[in-house]
PDB file of C-alpha atoms in Angstrom:
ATOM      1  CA  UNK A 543       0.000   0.000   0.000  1.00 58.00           C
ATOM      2  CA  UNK A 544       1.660   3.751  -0.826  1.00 61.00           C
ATOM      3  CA  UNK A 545       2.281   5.684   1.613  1.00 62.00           C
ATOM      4  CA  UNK A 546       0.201   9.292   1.593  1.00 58.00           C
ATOM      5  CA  UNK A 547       1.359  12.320   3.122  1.00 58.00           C
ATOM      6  CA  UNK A 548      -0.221  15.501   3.307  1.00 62.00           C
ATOM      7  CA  UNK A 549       0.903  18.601   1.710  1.00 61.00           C
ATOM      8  CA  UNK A 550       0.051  22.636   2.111  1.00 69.00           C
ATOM      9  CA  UNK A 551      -0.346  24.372  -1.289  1.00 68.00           C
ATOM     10  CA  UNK A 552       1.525  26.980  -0.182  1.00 73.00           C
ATOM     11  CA  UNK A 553       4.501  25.088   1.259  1.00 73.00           C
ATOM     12  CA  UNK A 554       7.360  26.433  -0.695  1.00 75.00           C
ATOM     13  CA  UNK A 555       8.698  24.346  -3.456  1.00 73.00           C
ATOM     14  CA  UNK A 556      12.340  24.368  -2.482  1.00 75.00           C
ATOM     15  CA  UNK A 557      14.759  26.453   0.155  1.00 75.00           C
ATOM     16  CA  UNK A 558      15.665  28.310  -2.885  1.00 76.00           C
ATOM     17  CA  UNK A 559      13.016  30.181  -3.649  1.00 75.00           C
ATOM     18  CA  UNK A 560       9.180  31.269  -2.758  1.00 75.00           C
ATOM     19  CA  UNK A 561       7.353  29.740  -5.304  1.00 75.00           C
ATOM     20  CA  UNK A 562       4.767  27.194  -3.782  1.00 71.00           C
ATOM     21  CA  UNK A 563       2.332  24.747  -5.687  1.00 69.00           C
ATOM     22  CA  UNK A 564      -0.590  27.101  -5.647  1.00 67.00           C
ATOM     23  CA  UNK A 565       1.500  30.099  -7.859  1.00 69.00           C
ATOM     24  CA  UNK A 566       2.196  27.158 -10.248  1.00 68.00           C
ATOM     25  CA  UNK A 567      -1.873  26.415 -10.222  1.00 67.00           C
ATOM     26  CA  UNK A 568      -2.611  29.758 -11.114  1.00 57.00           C
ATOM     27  CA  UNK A 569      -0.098  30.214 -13.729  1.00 56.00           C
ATOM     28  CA  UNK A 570      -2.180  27.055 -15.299  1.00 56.00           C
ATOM     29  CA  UNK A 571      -5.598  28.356 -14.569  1.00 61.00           C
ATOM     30  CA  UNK A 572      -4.613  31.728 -15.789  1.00 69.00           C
ATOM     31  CA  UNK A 573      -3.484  30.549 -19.236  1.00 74.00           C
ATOM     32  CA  UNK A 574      -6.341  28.437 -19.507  1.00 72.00           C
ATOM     33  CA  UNK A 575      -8.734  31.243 -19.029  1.00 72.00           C
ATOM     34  CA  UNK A 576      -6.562  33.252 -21.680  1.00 80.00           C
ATOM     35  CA  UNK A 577      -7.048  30.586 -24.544  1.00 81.00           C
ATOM     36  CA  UNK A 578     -10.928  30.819 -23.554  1.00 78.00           C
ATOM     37  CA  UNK A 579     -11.059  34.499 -23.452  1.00 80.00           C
ATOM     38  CA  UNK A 580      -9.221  34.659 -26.925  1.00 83.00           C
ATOM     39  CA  UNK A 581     -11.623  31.807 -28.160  1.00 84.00           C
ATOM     40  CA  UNK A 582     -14.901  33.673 -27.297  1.00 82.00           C
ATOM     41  CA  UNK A 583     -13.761  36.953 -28.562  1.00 86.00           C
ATOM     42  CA  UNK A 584     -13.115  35.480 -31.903  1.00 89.00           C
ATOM     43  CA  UNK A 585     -16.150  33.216 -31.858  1.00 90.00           C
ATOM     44  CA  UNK A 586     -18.306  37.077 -30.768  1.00 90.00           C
ATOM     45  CA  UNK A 587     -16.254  38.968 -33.036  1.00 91.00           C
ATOM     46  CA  UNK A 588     -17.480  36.505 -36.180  1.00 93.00           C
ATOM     47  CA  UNK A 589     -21.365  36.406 -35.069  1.00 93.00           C
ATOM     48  CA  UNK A 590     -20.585  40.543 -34.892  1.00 93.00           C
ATOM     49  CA  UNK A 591     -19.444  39.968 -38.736  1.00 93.00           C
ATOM     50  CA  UNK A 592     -21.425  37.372 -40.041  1.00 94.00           C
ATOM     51  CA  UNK A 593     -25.107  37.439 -37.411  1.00 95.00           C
ATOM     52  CA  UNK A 594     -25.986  40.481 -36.817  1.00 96.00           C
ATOM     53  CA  UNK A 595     -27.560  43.315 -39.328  1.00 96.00           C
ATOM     54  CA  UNK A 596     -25.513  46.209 -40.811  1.00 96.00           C
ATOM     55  CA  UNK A 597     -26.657  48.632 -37.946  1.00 97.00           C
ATOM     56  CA  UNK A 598     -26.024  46.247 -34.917  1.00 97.00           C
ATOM     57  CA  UNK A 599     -22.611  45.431 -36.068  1.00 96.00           C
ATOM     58  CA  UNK A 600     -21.322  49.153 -36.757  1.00 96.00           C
ATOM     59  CA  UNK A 601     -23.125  49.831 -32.841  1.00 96.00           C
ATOM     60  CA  UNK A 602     -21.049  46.980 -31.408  1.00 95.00           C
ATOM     61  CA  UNK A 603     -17.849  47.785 -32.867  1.00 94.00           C
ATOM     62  CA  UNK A 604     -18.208  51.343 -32.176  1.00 95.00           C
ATOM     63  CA  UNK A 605     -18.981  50.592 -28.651  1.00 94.00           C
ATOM     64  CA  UNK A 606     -16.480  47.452 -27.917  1.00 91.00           C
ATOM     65  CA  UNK A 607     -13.670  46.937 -30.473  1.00 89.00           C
ATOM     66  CA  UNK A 608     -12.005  50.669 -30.970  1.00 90.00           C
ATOM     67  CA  UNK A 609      -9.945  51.948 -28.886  1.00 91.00           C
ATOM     68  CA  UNK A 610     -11.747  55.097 -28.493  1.00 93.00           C
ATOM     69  CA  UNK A 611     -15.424  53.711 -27.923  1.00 93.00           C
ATOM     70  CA  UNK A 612     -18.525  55.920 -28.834  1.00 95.00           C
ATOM     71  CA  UNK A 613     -21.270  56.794 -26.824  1.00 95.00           C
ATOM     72  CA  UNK A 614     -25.259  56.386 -27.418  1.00 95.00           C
ATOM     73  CA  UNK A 615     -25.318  59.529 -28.204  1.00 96.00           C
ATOM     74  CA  UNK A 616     -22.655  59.817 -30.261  1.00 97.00           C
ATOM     75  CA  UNK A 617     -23.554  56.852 -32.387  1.00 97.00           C
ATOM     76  CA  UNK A 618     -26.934  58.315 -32.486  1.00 97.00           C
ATOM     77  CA  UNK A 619     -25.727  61.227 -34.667  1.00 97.00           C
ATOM     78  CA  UNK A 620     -23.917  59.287 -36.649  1.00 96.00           C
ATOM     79  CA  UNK A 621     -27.272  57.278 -37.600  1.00 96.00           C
ATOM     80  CA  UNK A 622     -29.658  59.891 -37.611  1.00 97.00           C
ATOM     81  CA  UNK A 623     -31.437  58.309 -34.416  1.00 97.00           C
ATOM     82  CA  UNK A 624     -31.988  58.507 -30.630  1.00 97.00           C
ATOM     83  CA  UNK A 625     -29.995  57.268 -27.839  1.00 95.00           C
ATOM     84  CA  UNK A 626     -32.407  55.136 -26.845  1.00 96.00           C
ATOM     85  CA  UNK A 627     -33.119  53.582 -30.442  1.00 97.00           C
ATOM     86  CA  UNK A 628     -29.576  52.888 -30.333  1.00 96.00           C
ATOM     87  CA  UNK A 629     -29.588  50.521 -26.784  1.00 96.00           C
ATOM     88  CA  UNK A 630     -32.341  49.003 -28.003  1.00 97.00           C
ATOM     89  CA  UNK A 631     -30.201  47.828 -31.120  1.00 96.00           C
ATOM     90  CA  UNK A 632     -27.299  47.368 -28.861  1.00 95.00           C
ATOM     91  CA  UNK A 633     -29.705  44.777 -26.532  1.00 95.00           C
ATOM     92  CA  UNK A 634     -31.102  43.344 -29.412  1.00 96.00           C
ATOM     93  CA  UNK A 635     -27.575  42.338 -30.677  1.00 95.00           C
ATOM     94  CA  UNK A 636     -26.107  41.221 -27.251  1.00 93.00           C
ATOM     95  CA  UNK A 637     -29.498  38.791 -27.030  1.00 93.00           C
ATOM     96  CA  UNK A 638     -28.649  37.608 -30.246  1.00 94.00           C
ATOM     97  CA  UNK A 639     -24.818  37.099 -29.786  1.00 92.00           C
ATOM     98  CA  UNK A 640     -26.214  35.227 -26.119  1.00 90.00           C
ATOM     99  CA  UNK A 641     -28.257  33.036 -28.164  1.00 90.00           C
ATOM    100  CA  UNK A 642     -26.182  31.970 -30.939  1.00 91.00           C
ATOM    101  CA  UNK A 643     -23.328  30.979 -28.095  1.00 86.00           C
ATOM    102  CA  UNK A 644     -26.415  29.421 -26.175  1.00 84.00           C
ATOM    103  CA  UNK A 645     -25.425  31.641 -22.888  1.00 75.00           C
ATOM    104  CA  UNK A 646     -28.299  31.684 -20.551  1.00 67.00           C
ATOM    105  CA  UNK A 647     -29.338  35.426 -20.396  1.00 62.00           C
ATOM    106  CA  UNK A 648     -29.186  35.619 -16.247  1.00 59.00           C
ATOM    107  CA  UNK A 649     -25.547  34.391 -16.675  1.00 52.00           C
TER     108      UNK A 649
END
């Protein structure tokens, strides 16, 4: 029969140094929630493209992928409509990205 022994996650690794089991757990977890991050992004950027009508696509990307991001408002003017007829498109394309990536809308 083996022989278990317990050991603390945060027992250092060696005299040498401070690193302890949990720092190298993070590192993993960490990484692992970049790849995901990078994978969703891609997967909303191509509904954005491919889904979603002319209007909610120029909304989204003027709200979420420049590096200056426009307002309602601002958007508005641009499009010849009201704040508020802009969030509406803006909700109508999140609910659609939520749906095509089958994320539960409480989430």
């Amino acid at each position: 029969m083996a022989m278990m022994y317990e050991v603390s996650i945060y027992k250092p690794l060696s005299e040498d140094n401070d690193l302890c089991i949990m720092d190298t757990i993070e590192v993993q977890t960490n990484n692992e929630l970049s790849i995901i991050e990078k994978s969703v992004s891609t997967q909303i950027k191509s509904i954005i493209r491919y889904k979603l009508t002319p209007r909610q696509r120029l909304i989204m990307e003027s709200r979420y992928y420049v590096d200056d991001p426009k307002t309602l408002r601002q958007i508005g003017k641009e499009l010849n409509l009201t704040k508020q007829m802009i969030s509406k498109e803006e909700l109508d394309a999140i609910k659609k990205i939520r749906e095509i990536l089958d994320i539960d809308e409480n989430y």
